[in-house]
């Protein structure tokens, strides 16, 4: 571990210890998200699509049910940036008429085949672009801006019959692991309103967790799907990069390597819906991942690591997370017949250095201190910090924190960039070869459960468990494994590139064994 990274880590760990009582004292919000009472809100999107097809519920009634649930929980969550409820109801009515006409004309089967999500509502992370709705992505200078067209994946989900309800909150330009910004404020975790749902897809995670959305279009650049899914107890999949469109996403970089890091992907409450949404998102590239090819658990080789490494500079992984990783490995072996491998990937101990060195070598990374009115001018960090402390300023504390990481690279010397690029390439090759076409790695998503608001500054080292797999270009799925003292506990399932079907199959198996998503109670 680089000496600069070690010193920063030790300082943050010390501050975390000293300030924990302060965070606890600030946690005064004792409100609870209203209980989820309608059994329809517990069903998967796959089941809801079947219910609409079979006439068990009209699309209009289903859309109204979800709109009412969003309205019920939104005062507690602060997750919605902008809605399109009236348009969604009109579209649902049109779907009901379309199905009746298709039945009369004998074209119902053809319609359903073309539109597997017909009449089912969904929600969209603001950065993924939904035509006509806000795409300011948490930036004060972008307030009022609207998406002119649908993002590539949003268009595909709509073409499959899905009805979008709203766009949800993110950090500024998605550059943070807590969903908060100066434009919209902070989004709360439905399991404990004093805690964060994570980021950057925190608005989506919060809505999914309390039954206010059946499925989500989200994105992941450094854990932005997997971390909120973990903190909110739902499923989230970061696909192999390059197979799903990232068109229309904000931000995007001009660097040709950027599409290897950013992925658009699904967040769902049920494992089956990962398959449903992934097949829609893949469009004409389904043959690249072969998601429908069955996976026999007896052929799967399971690697597992409960932490990357032990170090005085790193906060230990929560014992509940470690226990669930071990429990999952035992279950897959004893109950499902999978083979356990003791081989570990020791170079993951350098995940912080690999991630920071490689990511911040990209061109065009947003400069959070750039003056929007004069792009050639850079604002003073300390002046912006002082303005923020006085209730002003144009950047959130998290945005300013990102600028510090970008400028300092955690004091990793520029001369070491090539070394860590080579290390990333070596680790990618090792993991790809070792995991092959039948291996998975069970691993933490983060070092802790959902923490109090603003805790990310002290626990930032936890993102080493997600960000490195964006750098390596490997698919990874967050799997909910139950609750610990009322908070979700989740683990990560990682596979070699293009082996997404293994991640999804193991996620489905673990859902059967451990119960999957459990709504807040």
C-alpha positions as CSV (number, residue, x, y, z in Angstrom):
1,X,0.0,0.0,0.0
2,X,1.3,3.4,-1.0
3,X,2.5,5.5,2.0
4,X,0.2,8.4,1.1
5,X,-2.9,6.1,0.9
6,X,-1.9,4.5,4.2
7,X,-1.6,7.9,5.9
8,X,-5.0,9.1,4.6
9,X,-6.6,5.8,5.6
10,X,-5.2,5.9,9.1
11,X,-6.4,9.5,9.5
12,X,-9.9,8.7,8.3
13,X,-10.0,5.6,10.5
14,X,-9.1,7.7,13.5
15,X,-11.7,10.3,12.7
16,X,-14.3,7.7,12.2
17,X,-13.6,6.4,15.7
18,X,-13.7,9.8,17.2
19,X,-16.7,11.1,15.4
20,X,-19.0,8.1,15.6
21,X,-20.7,9.4,18.8
22,X,-21.4,12.7,17.0
23,X,-23.0,10.9,14.0
24,X,-25.2,8.9,16.4
25,X,-26.3,12.1,18.3
26,X,-27.2,13.8,15.0
27,X,-29.4,10.9,14.1
28,X,-32.7,12.3,15.4
29,X,-35.2,11.3,12.7
30,X,-37.4,8.7,14.3
31,X,-40.0,8.6,11.5
32,X,-40.7,5.4,9.7
33,X,-41.6,4.8,6.0
34,X,-45.3,3.7,5.8
35,X,-45.7,0.0,5.7
36,X,-46.1,-1.8,2.4
37,X,-49.7,-3.2,2.7
38,X,-50.8,-4.0,-0.8
39,X,-49.6,-7.6,-1.8
40,X,-49.4,-6.5,-5.5
41,X,-46.5,-4.3,-4.5
42,X,-44.6,-7.4,-3.3
43,X,-44.7,-9.0,-6.7
44,X,-41.8,-9.1,-9.2
45,X,-42.0,-7.1,-12.4
46,X,-42.2,-10.5,-14.2
47,X,-45.3,-11.4,-12.2
48,X,-46.8,-8.0,-12.7
49,X,-46.3,-8.2,-16.5
50,X,-48.1,-11.6,-16.5
51,X,-50.9,-10.2,-14.3
52,X,-51.5,-7.4,-16.9
53,X,-51.4,-9.8,-19.8
54,X,-53.8,-12.2,-18.1
55,X,-56.3,-9.4,-17.2
56,X,-55.8,-9.8,-13.5
57,X,-55.1,-6.1,-13.2
58,X,-55.3,-3.3,-15.8
59,X,-52.2,-1.3,-16.6
60,X,-54.0,1.8,-15.5
61,X,-54.7,0.4,-12.0
62,X,-51.1,-0.9,-11.7
63,X,-49.6,2.4,-12.6
64,X,-52.0,4.2,-10.2
65,X,-51.0,1.8,-7.5
66,X,-47.3,2.6,-7.9
67,X,-47.9,6.3,-8.2
68,X,-49.9,6.3,-4.9
69,X,-47.1,4.4,-3.3
70,X,-44.5,6.8,-4.5
71,X,-46.6,9.7,-3.1
72,X,-46.9,7.9,0.2
73,X,-43.2,7.4,0.8
74,X,-41.7,10.4,-1.0
75,X,-42.1,12.8,2.0
76,X,-39.8,10.4,3.9
77,X,-37.3,9.6,1.2
78,X,-36.8,12.7,-0.9
79,X,-35.9,10.5,-3.9
80,X,-38.0,12.0,-6.7
81,X,-36.5,14.7,-8.9
82,X,-39.4,15.0,-11.4
83,X,-42.5,12.9,-12.2
84,X,-44.7,12.3,-15.2
85,X,-47.7,10.8,-13.5
86,X,-50.4,12.2,-15.7
87,X,-48.6,11.1,-18.9
88,X,-48.0,7.6,-17.3
89,X,-51.7,7.2,-16.6
90,X,-52.6,8.2,-20.1
91,X,-50.0,5.7,-21.5
92,X,-51.4,3.0,-19.2
93,X,-54.9,3.6,-20.5
94,X,-53.6,3.4,-24.1
95,X,-51.9,0.1,-23.2
96,X,-55.3,-1.3,-21.9
97,X,-57.0,-0.3,-25.2
98,X,-54.1,-1.7,-27.2
99,X,-54.4,-5.1,-25.6
100,X,-58.2,-5.2,-26.1
101,X,-57.7,-4.4,-29.8
102,X,-54.9,-7.0,-30.1
103,X,-57.2,-9.7,-28.6
104,X,-60.0,-8.8,-31.0
105,X,-57.7,-8.9,-34.0
106,X,-55.9,-12.1,-33.1
107,X,-52.5,-10.3,-32.7
108,X,-52.3,-10.5,-28.9
109,X,-49.5,-13.1,-28.9
110,X,-47.4,-11.0,-31.3
111,X,-47.9,-7.9,-29.1
112,X,-46.8,-9.7,-25.9
113,X,-43.8,-11.2,-27.6
114,X,-42.6,-7.8,-28.8
115,X,-43.4,-6.1,-25.5
116,X,-42.6,-8.3,-22.5
117,X,-43.0,-5.4,-20.1
118,X,-46.3,-4.2,-21.5
119,X,-48.1,-2.0,-19.1
120,X,-45.6,-2.3,-16.2
121,X,-44.2,1.0,-14.6
122,X,-40.6,1.6,-14.0
123,X,-38.3,4.4,-12.7
124,X,-35.2,6.0,-14.1
125,X,-32.0,7.4,-12.5
126,X,-31.9,11.0,-13.6
127,X,-28.5,10.6,-15.2
128,X,-29.9,8.0,-17.6
129,X,-32.1,10.6,-19.4
130,X,-35.9,10.4,-19.8
131,X,-37.2,12.7,-22.5
132,X,-38.9,15.8,-21.2
133,X,-37.8,15.4,-17.6
134,X,-35.0,16.9,-15.6
135,X,-31.4,15.9,-16.4
136,X,-29.6,18.5,-14.2
137,X,-28.0,15.6,-12.3
138,X,-27.8,17.5,-9.0
139,X,-25.9,20.5,-10.4
140,X,-27.0,24.0,-9.5
141,X,-25.8,25.4,-12.8
142,X,-27.9,22.8,-14.7
143,X,-31.2,23.6,-12.8
144,X,-34.1,23.5,-15.2
145,X,-32.4,21.5,-17.9
146,X,-34.5,18.8,-19.6
147,X,-33.5,15.7,-21.5
148,X,-34.2,16.2,-25.2
149,X,-34.3,12.5,-25.9
150,X,-34.4,9.2,-24.1
151,X,-31.2,7.5,-23.1
152,X,-30.4,4.4,-25.2
153,X,-31.5,1.9,-22.5
154,X,-34.6,4.0,-21.4
155,X,-35.8,3.9,-25.0
156,X,-35.4,0.1,-25.1
157,X,-37.4,-0.4,-21.9
158,X,-40.1,1.9,-23.2
159,X,-40.1,0.0,-26.5
160,X,-40.6,-3.2,-24.4
161,X,-43.8,-1.8,-23.0
162,X,-42.6,-0.3,-19.8
163,X,-44.2,3.0,-18.6
164,X,-41.7,5.4,-16.9
165,X,-43.0,7.2,-13.8
166,X,-40.2,9.6,-12.8
167,X,-36.5,10.4,-12.6
168,X,-34.8,10.0,-9.2
169,X,-32.1,11.8,-7.2
170,X,-28.3,11.4,-7.6
171,X,-25.2,13.1,-6.3
172,X,-23.7,15.9,-8.5
173,X,-22.9,14.4,-11.8
174,X,-23.0,11.0,-10.1
175,X,-19.6,11.7,-8.6
176,X,-20.3,10.5,-5.1
177,X,-21.3,7.5,-3.0
178,X,-24.0,9.3,-1.1
179,X,-27.1,10.6,-2.8
180,X,-27.1,14.3,-1.9
181,X,-26.7,17.6,-3.7
182,X,-27.3,21.3,-3.2
183,X,-30.2,21.3,-5.8
184,X,-32.4,18.5,-4.4
185,X,-31.0,17.7,-0.9
186,X,-30.3,14.3,0.6
187,X,-32.2,11.1,-0.1
188,X,-32.9,8.9,2.9
189,X,-32.6,5.2,3.4
190,X,-36.1,3.6,3.9
191,X,-34.7,1.2,6.5
192,X,-33.5,4.1,8.6
193,X,-34.1,7.7,7.5
194,X,-31.0,8.8,9.4
195,X,-28.9,6.8,7.0
196,X,-27.9,7.1,3.3
197,X,-29.2,4.8,0.6
198,X,-25.7,5.1,-1.0
199,X,-24.9,6.5,-4.4
200,X,-25.0,7.4,-7.0
201,X,-28.2,5.4,-7.8
202,X,-29.5,6.1,-4.3
203,X,-32.9,7.5,-5.4
204,X,-33.6,4.3,-7.3
205,X,-32.4,2.1,-4.4
206,X,-34.7,3.8,-1.9
207,X,-37.8,3.7,-4.1
208,X,-37.2,0.0,-5.0
209,X,-36.7,-1.0,-1.4
210,X,-40.0,0.3,-0.1
211,X,-42.1,-1.0,-3.0
212,X,-42.4,2.3,-4.8
213,X,-40.9,0.9,-8.0
214,X,-40.8,-2.6,-9.5
215,X,-37.7,-2.1,-11.5
216,X,-35.1,0.6,-12.4
217,X,-32.8,1.8,-15.1
218,X,-29.6,2.9,-13.4
219,X,-25.8,3.2,-14.0
220,X,-22.6,2.2,-12.4
221,X,-19.2,3.9,-12.7
222,X,-17.6,3.0,-9.4
223,X,-20.2,1.0,-7.6
224,X,-23.1,3.3,-8.3
225,X,-25.6,0.4,-8.8
226,X,-24.1,-2.1,-6.4
227,X,-23.6,0.1,-3.4
228,X,-27.2,1.5,-3.3
229,X,-28.5,-2.0,-3.9
230,X,-26.5,-3.2,-0.9
231,X,-27.6,-0.4,1.4
232,X,-31.2,-0.8,0.4
233,X,-31.4,-4.6,0.3
234,X,-32.3,-5.0,-3.4
235,X,-30.6,-6.6,-6.4
236,X,-28.3,-4.6,-8.7
237,X,-26.2,-5.8,-11.6
238,X,-23.2,-4.1,-13.2
239,X,-23.0,-5.7,-16.6
240,X,-19.9,-6.5,-18.6
241,X,-19.0,-3.1,-20.2
242,X,-19.6,-2.5,-23.9
243,X,-22.6,-4.7,-24.4
244,X,-25.3,-2.3,-23.2
245,X,-25.8,1.2,-24.6
246,X,-24.6,4.1,-22.5
247,X,-26.0,6.7,-25.0
248,X,-27.6,9.7,-23.3
249,X,-25.9,9.2,-20.0
250,X,-24.8,12.2,-18.0
251,X,-21.9,12.7,-17.4
252,X,-20.0,11.1,-20.3
253,X,-16.3,11.6,-21.0
254,X,-14.5,11.9,-24.3
255,X,-11.8,9.4,-23.3
256,X,-12.1,6.3,-25.4
257,X,-11.5,4.2,-22.3
258,X,-14.6,5.6,-20.5
259,X,-17.1,3.1,-22.0
260,X,-15.1,0.3,-20.5
261,X,-15.8,1.8,-17.0
262,X,-19.3,3.1,-17.2
263,X,-22.2,0.7,-17.5
264,X,-26.0,1.1,-17.5
265,X,-27.8,-1.7,-15.8
266,X,-30.8,-2.9,-13.8
267,X,-31.8,-2.6,-10.2
268,X,-34.7,-4.8,-9.1
269,X,-36.3,-6.3,-6.0
270,X,-36.4,-9.8,-7.4
271,X,-33.6,-11.9,-9.1
272,X,-35.9,-13.0,-11.9
273,X,-36.3,-9.4,-13.0
274,X,-32.5,-9.0,-13.5
275,X,-32.9,-11.6,-16.4
276,X,-36.0,-9.8,-17.7
277,X,-34.4,-6.4,-17.8
278,X,-31.0,-7.5,-18.9
279,X,-32.5,-9.2,-22.0
280,X,-34.3,-6.0,-22.9
281,X,-31.2,-3.8,-22.3
282,X,-29.0,-6.1,-24.4
283,X,-31.2,-5.5,-27.5
284,X,-29.5,-7.2,-30.4
285,X,-26.4,-8.2,-28.4
286,X,-28.1,-11.1,-26.4
287,X,-25.8,-13.6,-28.0
288,X,-22.8,-12.0,-26.4
289,X,-23.9,-13.0,-22.9
290,X,-26.2,-16.0,-23.5
291,X,-28.2,-15.2,-20.4
292,X,-30.8,-17.9,-21.2
293,X,-28.3,-20.7,-21.2
294,X,-29.0,-22.7,-18.1
295,X,-26.4,-22.8,-15.3
296,X,-26.0,-26.0,-13.3
297,X,-24.8,-25.1,-9.8
298,X,-22.9,-28.4,-9.6
299,X,-20.7,-27.0,-12.4
300,X,-20.0,-23.7,-10.6
301,X,-16.7,-23.1,-8.8
302,X,-17.0,-20.7,-5.9
303,X,-14.2,-18.5,-4.7
304,X,-14.8,-16.3,-1.7
305,X,-13.0,-13.6,0.2
306,X,-14.4,-11.8,3.2
307,X,-12.1,-8.8,2.8
308,X,-9.4,-7.6,0.4
309,X,-6.8,-7.4,3.1
310,X,-6.2,-6.4,6.7
311,X,-4.5,-3.1,7.3
312,X,-4.4,-0.4,9.9
313,X,-5.3,2.0,7.1
314,X,-8.6,0.2,6.3
315,X,-11.8,0.0,8.2
316,X,-12.6,-3.7,8.8
317,X,-15.4,-5.3,6.9
318,X,-18.5,-5.6,9.1
319,X,-18.8,-9.0,10.7
320,X,-22.4,-9.5,9.4
321,X,-21.1,-9.1,5.9
322,X,-18.2,-11.5,6.5
323,X,-20.6,-14.1,8.0
324,X,-23.0,-13.9,5.0
325,X,-20.2,-14.4,2.5
326,X,-19.1,-17.5,4.4
327,X,-22.8,-18.7,4.7
328,X,-23.3,-18.2,1.0
329,X,-20.3,-20.2,0.1
330,X,-21.3,-23.1,2.4
331,X,-24.9,-23.0,1.1
332,X,-23.8,-23.2,-2.5
333,X,-21.5,-26.1,-1.7
334,X,-23.6,-28.1,0.7
335,X,-27.1,-27.5,-0.7
336,X,-26.4,-26.8,-4.4
337,X,-23.4,-29.0,-5.1
338,X,-21.0,-26.2,-6.2
339,X,-17.3,-26.6,-5.7
340,X,-15.4,-24.4,-3.3
341,X,-12.0,-23.1,-4.3
342,X,-9.5,-21.8,-1.7
343,X,-7.6,-19.8,-4.3
344,X,-7.6,-16.0,-3.4
345,X,-6.9,-13.0,-5.5
346,X,-4.2,-11.3,-3.4
347,X,-3.6,-8.3,-5.7
348,X,-7.1,-7.0,-4.7
349,X,-5.3,-5.6,-1.7
350,X,-4.1,-2.8,-4.0
351,X,-7.6,-2.0,-5.2
352,X,-7.4,1.6,-3.9
353,X,-4.2,2.3,-5.8
354,X,-5.4,0.5,-9.0
355,X,-8.7,2.3,-9.0
356,X,-7.5,5.8,-8.3
357,X,-4.5,5.6,-10.7
358,X,-6.4,4.1,-13.6
359,X,-9.7,6.1,-13.3
360,X,-8.1,9.5,-12.7
361,X,-5.9,9.0,-15.8
362,X,-9.0,9.4,-17.9
363,X,-9.3,12.6,-19.9
364,X,-12.2,15.0,-19.3
365,X,-13.0,14.0,-15.7
366,X,-15.4,16.8,-14.5
367,X,-13.6,19.5,-12.6
368,X,-15.9,20.3,-9.7
369,X,-14.0,23.6,-9.2
370,X,-14.4,24.9,-12.7
371,X,-16.4,28.1,-13.0
372,X,-19.5,27.4,-15.1
373,X,-19.6,31.0,-16.3
374,X,-15.9,31.0,-17.2
375,X,-14.6,27.4,-18.0
376,X,-11.0,28.7,-18.1
377,X,-11.2,29.8,-14.5
378,X,-10.9,27.5,-11.5
379,X,-12.5,28.4,-8.2
380,X,-10.6,28.3,-4.9
381,X,-11.2,25.1,-3.0
382,X,-10.9,26.8,0.3
383,X,-13.1,29.7,-0.6
384,X,-15.8,27.2,-1.9
385,X,-15.4,25.3,1.4
386,X,-15.9,28.4,3.4
387,X,-19.0,29.4,1.3
388,X,-20.4,25.9,1.9
389,X,-19.8,26.2,5.7
390,X,-21.8,29.5,5.6
391,X,-24.7,28.0,3.7
392,X,-23.6,29.2,0.3
393,X,-21.3,27.9,-2.4
394,X,-22.0,26.1,-5.6
395,X,-20.7,22.7,-4.7
396,X,-21.8,20.2,-2.1
397,X,-19.2,19.0,0.5
398,X,-19.2,15.7,-1.4
399,X,-18.5,17.4,-4.7
400,X,-15.6,19.3,-3.1
401,X,-14.3,16.0,-1.7
402,X,-14.3,14.6,-5.2
403,X,-12.2,17.5,-6.3
404,X,-9.6,16.8,-3.6
405,X,-9.3,13.1,-4.7
406,X,-9.0,14.2,-8.3
407,X,-6.3,16.7,-7.6
408,X,-4.3,14.7,-5.1
409,X,-5.0,11.2,-6.3
410,X,-4.5,10.3,-2.6
411,X,-0.8,11.2,-3.0
412,X,-0.1,8.3,-5.3
413,X,2.9,9.6,-7.4
414,X,2.3,10.1,-11.1
415,X,5.3,7.9,-11.7
416,X,3.4,4.9,-10.3
417,X,0.5,5.2,-12.8
418,X,2.0,2.9,-15.3
419,X,2.8,0.4,-12.6
420,X,-0.8,0.3,-11.4
421,X,-2.1,0.1,-15.0
422,X,0.1,-2.9,-15.5
423,X,-1.1,-4.4,-12.2
424,X,-4.7,-3.9,-13.3
425,X,-4.0,-5.7,-16.6
426,X,-2.3,-8.5,-14.7
427,X,-5.1,-8.9,-12.2
428,X,-7.8,-8.8,-15.0
429,X,-5.9,-11.6,-16.8
430,X,-5.5,-13.7,-13.7
431,X,-9.2,-13.3,-12.6
432,X,-10.5,-13.9,-16.1
433,X,-8.4,-17.1,-16.5
434,X,-9.1,-18.4,-13.0
435,X,-12.8,-17.8,-13.0
436,X,-13.2,-18.9,-16.6
437,X,-16.6,-19.8,-17.8
438,X,-17.8,-21.4,-14.5
439,X,-16.3,-19.5,-11.6
440,X,-17.6,-16.7,-9.4
441,X,-16.1,-14.7,-6.5
442,X,-18.2,-13.9,-3.4
443,X,-17.0,-10.6,-2.0
444,X,-18.1,-7.6,0.0
445,X,-19.9,-4.7,-1.7
446,X,-18.7,-2.3,1.0
447,X,-16.9,-2.5,4.3
448,X,-20.1,-1.6,6.3
449,X,-23.8,-1.5,6.3
450,X,-25.7,1.7,5.4
451,X,-24.1,4.4,7.4
452,X,-25.4,7.8,8.8
453,X,-25.6,10.7,6.3
454,X,-22.1,12.2,5.5
455,X,-20.4,9.1,6.9
456,X,-18.9,8.4,3.4
457,X,-16.1,10.9,4.1
458,X,-14.8,8.6,6.9
459,X,-15.6,5.3,5.3
460,X,-14.5,6.1,1.7
461,X,-12.0,3.2,1.6
462,X,-15.1,0.9,1.4
463,X,-15.5,1.8,-2.3
464,X,-12.4,-0.3,-3.0
465,X,-14.7,-3.3,-3.0
466,X,-16.8,-2.0,-6.0
467,X,-14.7,0.5,-8.0
468,X,-11.9,-2.0,-8.9
469,X,-14.4,-4.2,-10.9
470,X,-15.3,-1.2,-13.1
471,X,-11.5,-0.8,-13.8
472,X,-11.2,-4.6,-14.5
473,X,-14.4,-4.7,-16.7
474,X,-16.0,-7.6,-14.8
475,X,-19.7,-8.1,-14.3
476,X,-20.9,-8.0,-10.7
477,X,-24.2,-8.4,-8.9
478,X,-25.3,-7.2,-5.4
479,X,-27.4,-9.9,-3.7
480,X,-29.4,-9.1,-0.5
481,X,-28.8,-11.7,2.2
482,X,-31.1,-10.6,5.1
483,X,-31.1,-7.9,7.8
484,X,-28.9,-7.1,10.7
485,X,-30.5,-5.0,13.4
486,X,-33.0,-3.8,10.8
487,X,-30.4,-2.9,8.1
488,X,-29.8,-4.8,4.9
489,X,-26.8,-7.1,4.6
490,X,-25.7,-7.8,1.0
491,X,-22.8,-9.5,-0.8
492,X,-21.3,-9.2,-4.3
493,X,-21.0,-11.9,-6.9
494,X,-18.3,-11.4,-9.5
495,X,-17.6,-13.3,-12.7
496,X,-15.2,-13.1,-15.6
497,X,-16.1,-10.7,-18.5
498,X,-19.2,-11.8,-20.5
499,X,-20.1,-14.4,-17.9
500,X,-22.9,-12.3,-16.5
501,X,-25.2,-15.3,-16.5
502,X,-23.2,-16.8,-13.7
503,X,-23.7,-13.7,-11.5
504,X,-27.5,-13.8,-12.2
505,X,-27.8,-17.6,-11.6
506,X,-25.9,-17.4,-8.3
507,X,-28.0,-14.4,-7.3
508,X,-31.2,-16.4,-8.0
509,X,-29.9,-19.4,-6.0
510,X,-29.0,-17.2,-3.1
511,X,-32.4,-15.6,-3.2
512,X,-34.0,-19.0,-2.8
513,X,-31.7,-19.9,0.1
514,X,-31.7,-16.6,2.0
515,X,-34.9,-14.8,1.1
516,X,-33.7,-11.9,-1.0
517,X,-35.4,-8.5,-0.6
518,X,-37.3,-7.8,2.6
519,X,-39.3,-4.6,2.7
520,X,-38.7,-2.2,5.6
521,X,-40.9,-3.0,8.6
